[in-house]
Short mmCIF file of C-alpha atoms in Angstrom, two decimals:
data_model
loop_
_atom_site.label_atom_id
_atom_site.label_comp_id
_atom_site.label_asym_id
_atom_site.label_seq_id
_atom_site.Cartn_x
_atom_site.Cartn_y
_atom_site.Cartn_z
CA VAL M 1 111.75 112.95 94.40
CA GLU M 2 111.00 112.00 90.80
CA VAL M 3 110.73 114.70 88.16
CA SER M 4 108.90 113.69 84.99
CA VAL M 5 109.38 115.56 81.75
CA LYS M 6 107.48 115.15 78.51
CA GLY M 7 108.58 115.91 74.98
CA PRO M 8 109.04 114.55 71.48
CA LEU M 9 112.16 112.61 70.63
CA ASP M 10 114.87 114.73 69.04
CA ARG M 11 115.85 112.67 65.99
CA ALA M 12 119.40 113.99 65.98
CA THR M 13 120.24 113.31 69.62
CA GLY M 14 117.79 110.45 70.24
CA ARG M 15 116.66 112.17 73.41
CA ALA M 16 113.53 113.91 74.65
CA VAL M 17 115.37 116.10 77.16
CA ASP M 18 118.94 117.17 77.81
CA ILE M 19 119.47 115.39 81.11
CA ARG M 20 122.39 117.63 82.08
CA VAL M 21 120.19 120.72 81.83
CA LEU M 22 117.45 118.98 83.84
CA ASP M 23 119.93 117.78 86.46
CA ASP M 24 121.35 121.29 86.87
CA LEU M 25 117.88 122.76 87.28
CA VAL M 26 116.84 120.16 89.85
CA ARG M 27 120.07 120.58 91.75
CA ARG M 28 119.67 124.36 91.87
CA GLU M 29 115.93 124.53 92.60
CA VAL M 30 115.36 121.43 94.73
CA VAL M 31 118.49 119.79 96.11
CA LEU M 32 120.51 122.85 97.12
CA PRO M 33 117.68 124.75 98.83
CA PHE M 34 116.25 121.72 100.68
CA ASP M 35 119.04 119.23 101.33
CA HIS M 36 120.19 119.07 104.96
CA ARG M 37 117.86 121.91 105.92
CA ASN M 38 115.32 122.24 108.64
CA LEU M 39 112.42 123.00 106.32
CA ASN M 40 110.40 124.82 109.00
CA GLN M 41 113.23 127.16 109.94
CA GLU M 42 115.52 127.53 106.94
CA VAL M 43 113.35 127.30 103.82
CA GLU M 44 111.53 130.51 103.04
CA ALA M 45 108.32 128.93 101.80
CA PHE M 46 107.77 127.26 105.18
CA ALA M 47 109.58 129.63 107.53
CA ALA M 48 108.15 133.00 106.54
CA GLY M 49 104.67 134.38 106.11
CA ALA M 50 101.36 134.10 107.86
CA PRO M 51 99.46 131.89 108.00
CA VAL M 52 102.35 129.49 108.26
CA LEU M 53 102.64 126.80 105.59
CA VAL M 54 103.22 123.41 107.22
CA PRO M 55 105.86 121.38 105.33
CA THR M 56 103.70 118.32 104.75
CA SER M 57 104.69 116.31 101.72
CA GLU M 58 101.65 117.78 99.97
CA ASN M 59 102.95 121.31 100.50
CA LEU M 60 106.54 120.29 99.75
CA GLY M 61 105.36 118.78 96.47
CA LEU M 62 103.53 121.97 95.54
CA GLU M 63 106.59 124.07 96.41
CA ILE M 64 108.97 121.88 94.37
CA CYS M 65 106.60 121.98 91.42
CA ARG M 66 106.30 125.78 91.70
CA ARG M 67 110.08 126.24 91.82
CA LEU M 68 110.65 124.07 88.77
CA LYS M 69 107.91 125.79 86.80
CA ARG M 70 109.22 129.24 87.72
CA SER M 71 112.67 128.55 86.25
CA TRP M 72 111.62 126.21 83.47
CA LYS M 73 111.59 128.68 80.57
CA GLN M 74 115.04 130.01 81.45
CA VAL M 75 116.59 126.60 80.84
CA PHE M 76 114.12 125.10 78.37
CA PRO M 77 113.02 128.11 76.28
CA GLY M 78 111.39 126.10 73.47
CA GLU M 79 107.90 124.58 73.35
CA TRP M 80 109.32 121.22 74.54
CA PRO M 81 110.22 119.56 76.83
CA LYS M 82 107.50 120.35 79.36
CA LEU M 83 107.43 119.60 83.05
CA GLU M 84 104.86 116.83 83.46
CA LYS M 85 104.78 116.05 87.19
CA ILE M 86 106.80 115.56 90.30
CA ARG M 87 106.47 112.67 92.72
CA ILE M 88 107.71 112.50 96.30
CA GLY M 89 108.29 109.18 97.99
CA GLU M 90 108.03 110.35 101.59
CA THR M 91 108.46 106.74 102.71
CA ALA M 92 108.35 103.53 100.67
CA ARG M 93 104.61 103.46 101.41
CA ASN M 94 103.53 107.08 101.11
CA ILE M 95 103.73 108.80 97.75
CA PHE M 96 102.65 112.30 96.68
CA GLU M 97 102.22 113.47 93.08
CA VAL M 98 101.69 116.97 91.73
CA ARG M 99 101.06 117.55 88.03
CA ALA M 100 102.57 120.72 86.62
CA ASN M 101 99.24 121.82 85.11
CA GLU M 102 97.60 121.73 88.56
CA ILE M 103 99.36 124.88 89.73
CA ASP M 104 100.10 128.40 88.43
CA MET Z 1 97.29 116.22 93.60
CA VAL Z 2 97.43 112.50 94.11
CA ILE Z 3 98.61 110.76 97.27
CA THR Z 4 99.24 107.04 97.39
CA ARG Z 5 99.60 104.59 100.23
CA LYS Z 6 100.80 101.00 99.91
CA VAL Z 7 99.71 97.99 101.95
CA GLU Z 8 100.39 94.28 101.65
CA PHE Z 9 98.48 91.14 102.44
CA SER Z 10 99.09 87.44 101.88
CA ALA Z 11 96.25 85.22 100.77
CA SER Z 12 95.49 82.04 98.91
CA HIS Z 13 92.97 81.55 96.16
CA VAL Z 14 91.90 79.26 93.39
CA CYS Z 15 90.68 80.54 90.05
CA ARG Z 16 87.90 78.20 89.00
CA ASP Z 17 84.25 78.52 88.20
CA PRO Z 18 82.31 75.74 89.97
CA GLN Z 19 79.79 75.69 87.11
CA LEU Z 20 82.46 74.60 84.64
CA SER Z 21 84.21 71.29 84.07
CA ASP Z 22 87.82 70.69 85.15
CA GLU Z 23 88.88 70.88 81.49
CA GLU Z 24 87.12 74.20 80.93
CA ASN Z 25 88.57 75.68 84.12
CA HIS Z 26 92.02 74.54 83.14
CA ARG Z 27 91.63 76.02 79.68
CA ILE Z 28 90.62 79.44 81.10
CA TYR Z 29 92.73 79.72 84.24
CA GLY Z 30 95.59 77.25 83.67
CA GLN Z 31 97.50 76.18 86.77
CA ALA Z 32 95.58 78.71 88.87
CA ALA Z 33 92.56 76.38 88.58
CA ASN Z 34 94.19 73.73 90.80
CA PRO Z 35 91.39 73.19 93.37
CA HIS Z 36 93.83 72.99 96.29
CA GLY Z 37 94.73 76.65 95.79
CA HIS Z 38 97.94 78.64 95.86
CA GLY Z 39 99.12 81.84 97.48
CA HIS Z 40 100.31 85.34 96.65
CA ASN Z 41 101.85 88.22 98.54
CA TYR Z 42 99.58 90.93 97.23
CA VAL Z 43 100.60 94.58 97.23
CA VAL Z 44 97.86 97.21 97.03
CA GLU Z 45 98.42 100.89 96.20
CA VAL Z 46 95.52 103.18 96.98
CA SER Z 47 95.56 106.68 95.43
CA LEU Z 48 93.46 109.64 96.49
CA ALA Z 49 93.00 112.84 94.47
CA GLY Z 50 92.34 116.14 96.21
CA ASP Z 51 93.78 119.44 97.34
CA PRO Z 52 95.50 119.75 100.69
CA ASP Z 53 93.43 121.33 103.44
CA PRO Z 54 94.77 124.92 103.75
CA ALA Z 55 95.02 124.63 107.55
CA THR Z 56 96.63 121.19 107.92
CA GLY Z 57 98.44 120.96 104.56
CA MET Z 58 97.14 117.42 104.18
CA VAL Z 59 94.84 115.76 101.65
CA LEU Z 60 93.96 113.17 104.30
CA ASP Z 61 95.75 112.44 107.54
CA LEU Z 62 97.93 109.45 106.63
CA LYS Z 63 97.32 107.88 110.02
CA GLU Z 64 93.64 107.88 109.21
CA LEU Z 65 94.25 106.43 105.73
CA LYS Z 66 96.45 103.72 107.25
CA ALA Z 67 93.72 102.80 109.72
CA ILE Z 68 91.08 102.66 106.96
CA LEU Z 69 93.26 100.44 104.76
CA LYS Z 70 93.99 98.14 107.68
CA ARG Z 71 90.31 97.82 108.57
CA GLU Z 72 88.91 97.57 105.04
CA ILE Z 73 91.62 95.54 103.26
CA VAL Z 74 94.27 93.97 105.46
CA GLU Z 75 92.00 92.64 108.21
CA PRO Z 76 89.45 90.98 105.91
CA TYR Z 77 92.01 89.67 103.36
CA ASP Z 78 95.26 88.87 105.14
CA HIS Z 79 96.07 85.16 105.66
CA ARG Z 80 92.70 84.10 104.26
CA PHE Z 81 91.70 81.59 101.63
CA LEU Z 82 89.74 84.11 99.58
CA ASN Z 83 87.29 81.66 97.98
CA TYR Z 84 86.21 80.20 101.32
CA GLU Z 85 86.55 83.07 103.75
CA VAL Z 86 86.11 86.41 101.98
CA PRO Z 87 82.82 87.28 100.26
CA PRO Z 88 82.13 88.00 97.40
CA PHE Z 89 84.71 85.39 96.38
CA ASP Z 90 82.43 82.60 97.49
CA ARG Z 91 80.57 83.43 94.24
CA GLU Z 92 83.05 85.52 92.18
CA VAL Z 93 86.36 84.17 90.92
CA PRO Z 94 89.14 85.96 92.87
CA THR Z 95 91.13 87.10 89.86
CA THR Z 96 93.33 90.16 90.37
CA GLU Z 97 90.72 92.14 88.41
CA ASN Z 98 87.91 91.12 90.76
CA ILE Z 99 90.07 91.77 93.82
CA ALA Z 100 90.77 95.32 92.58
CA LEU Z 101 87.01 95.84 92.04
CA ASP Z 102 86.16 94.53 95.48
CA ILE Z 103 88.80 96.75 97.13
CA TRP Z 104 87.39 99.75 95.24
CA ARG Z 105 83.87 98.90 96.47
CA ARG Z 106 85.08 98.60 100.05
CA LEU Z 107 87.10 101.83 100.01
CA GLU Z 108 85.11 104.22 97.88
CA PRO Z 109 82.41 105.02 100.47
CA ARG Z 110 85.10 105.48 103.16
CA LEU Z 111 87.35 107.81 101.15
CA THR Z 112 85.37 109.85 98.66
CA ASP Z 113 83.80 113.00 100.11
CA GLY Z 114 83.66 116.73 99.36
CA ARG Z 115 87.43 117.20 99.79
CA ARG Z 116 88.88 114.21 98.02
CA LYS Z 117 88.09 111.18 95.95
CA LEU Z 118 89.38 107.68 95.51
CA HIS Z 119 91.47 107.96 92.33
CA ALA Z 120 92.96 104.53 91.71
CA VAL Z 121 93.40 101.07 93.16
CA ARG Z 122 96.42 99.13 91.95
CA VAL Z 123 96.74 95.48 92.95
CA TYR Z 124 99.98 93.59 92.35
CA GLU Z 125 99.45 89.85 92.31
CA THR Z 126 103.18 89.40 91.66
CA PRO Z 127 105.87 92.04 91.10
CA ASP Z 128 105.38 91.47 87.34
CA LEU Z 129 101.59 91.61 87.17
CA TYR Z 130 99.23 94.30 88.37
CA VAL Z 131 95.76 95.65 87.71
CA ASP Z 132 94.76 99.33 87.84
CA TYR Z 133 91.14 100.27 88.46
CA PHE Z 134 89.90 103.87 88.29
CA GLY Z 135 86.22 103.25 88.99
CA GLU Z 136 83.41 103.41 86.50
CA PRO Z 137 83.55 106.36 84.12
CA GLU Z 138 81.19 109.10 85.29
CA CYS Z 139 77.84 109.33 83.51
CA SER Z 140 77.78 111.93 80.78
CA ALA Z 141 74.30 113.44 80.91
#
């Protein structure tokens, strides 16, 4: 999974995003809930509810994007940086991209 | 959302315009104008834009996309000498730009429908050189 973030360069730090903050967010919202899980049985978005949501990479991409957006303002309260898109390499040949402005 | 699938093919080509002199061809295309041709391992990335079907959760069944790319790109192009065996390169110079255009023309009618549209064709001639084509801009009425 690639997470792309957009923002102006901070002149003082020379960075557009505090990578530690981003890493913590991605670990909490993506890696911990999904890693080594059976998505169909253990991850709420795909296990609960009717009709059932099939964990295709399309739906996984939407769910990851939703989770990151939901927590974004808690960790990045300012105008920048913004979540730009996420990209899932399901295999080396199949790639799925969701832009943050595509979803609520 | 955008989904992308990658395929590869190997082909040979020569970049020369038969109407022009050897000197002119060499000036425009350099070594690629050598009439005996040379080969590339091309990599093609095909991107589709659309929303997943609510029932299947898929923009397009990837098995179906794989079959379309095999039929429309790999089978006609792979292990061919493009100038001699693959129209329109009997009359168009098979530059990476023209290959991207031809792939777009082959795929667009197979992939664009009410649910999804062909979004981009990226053709790598080498790992360091690629062309992106997004189709013609839509008419603004």
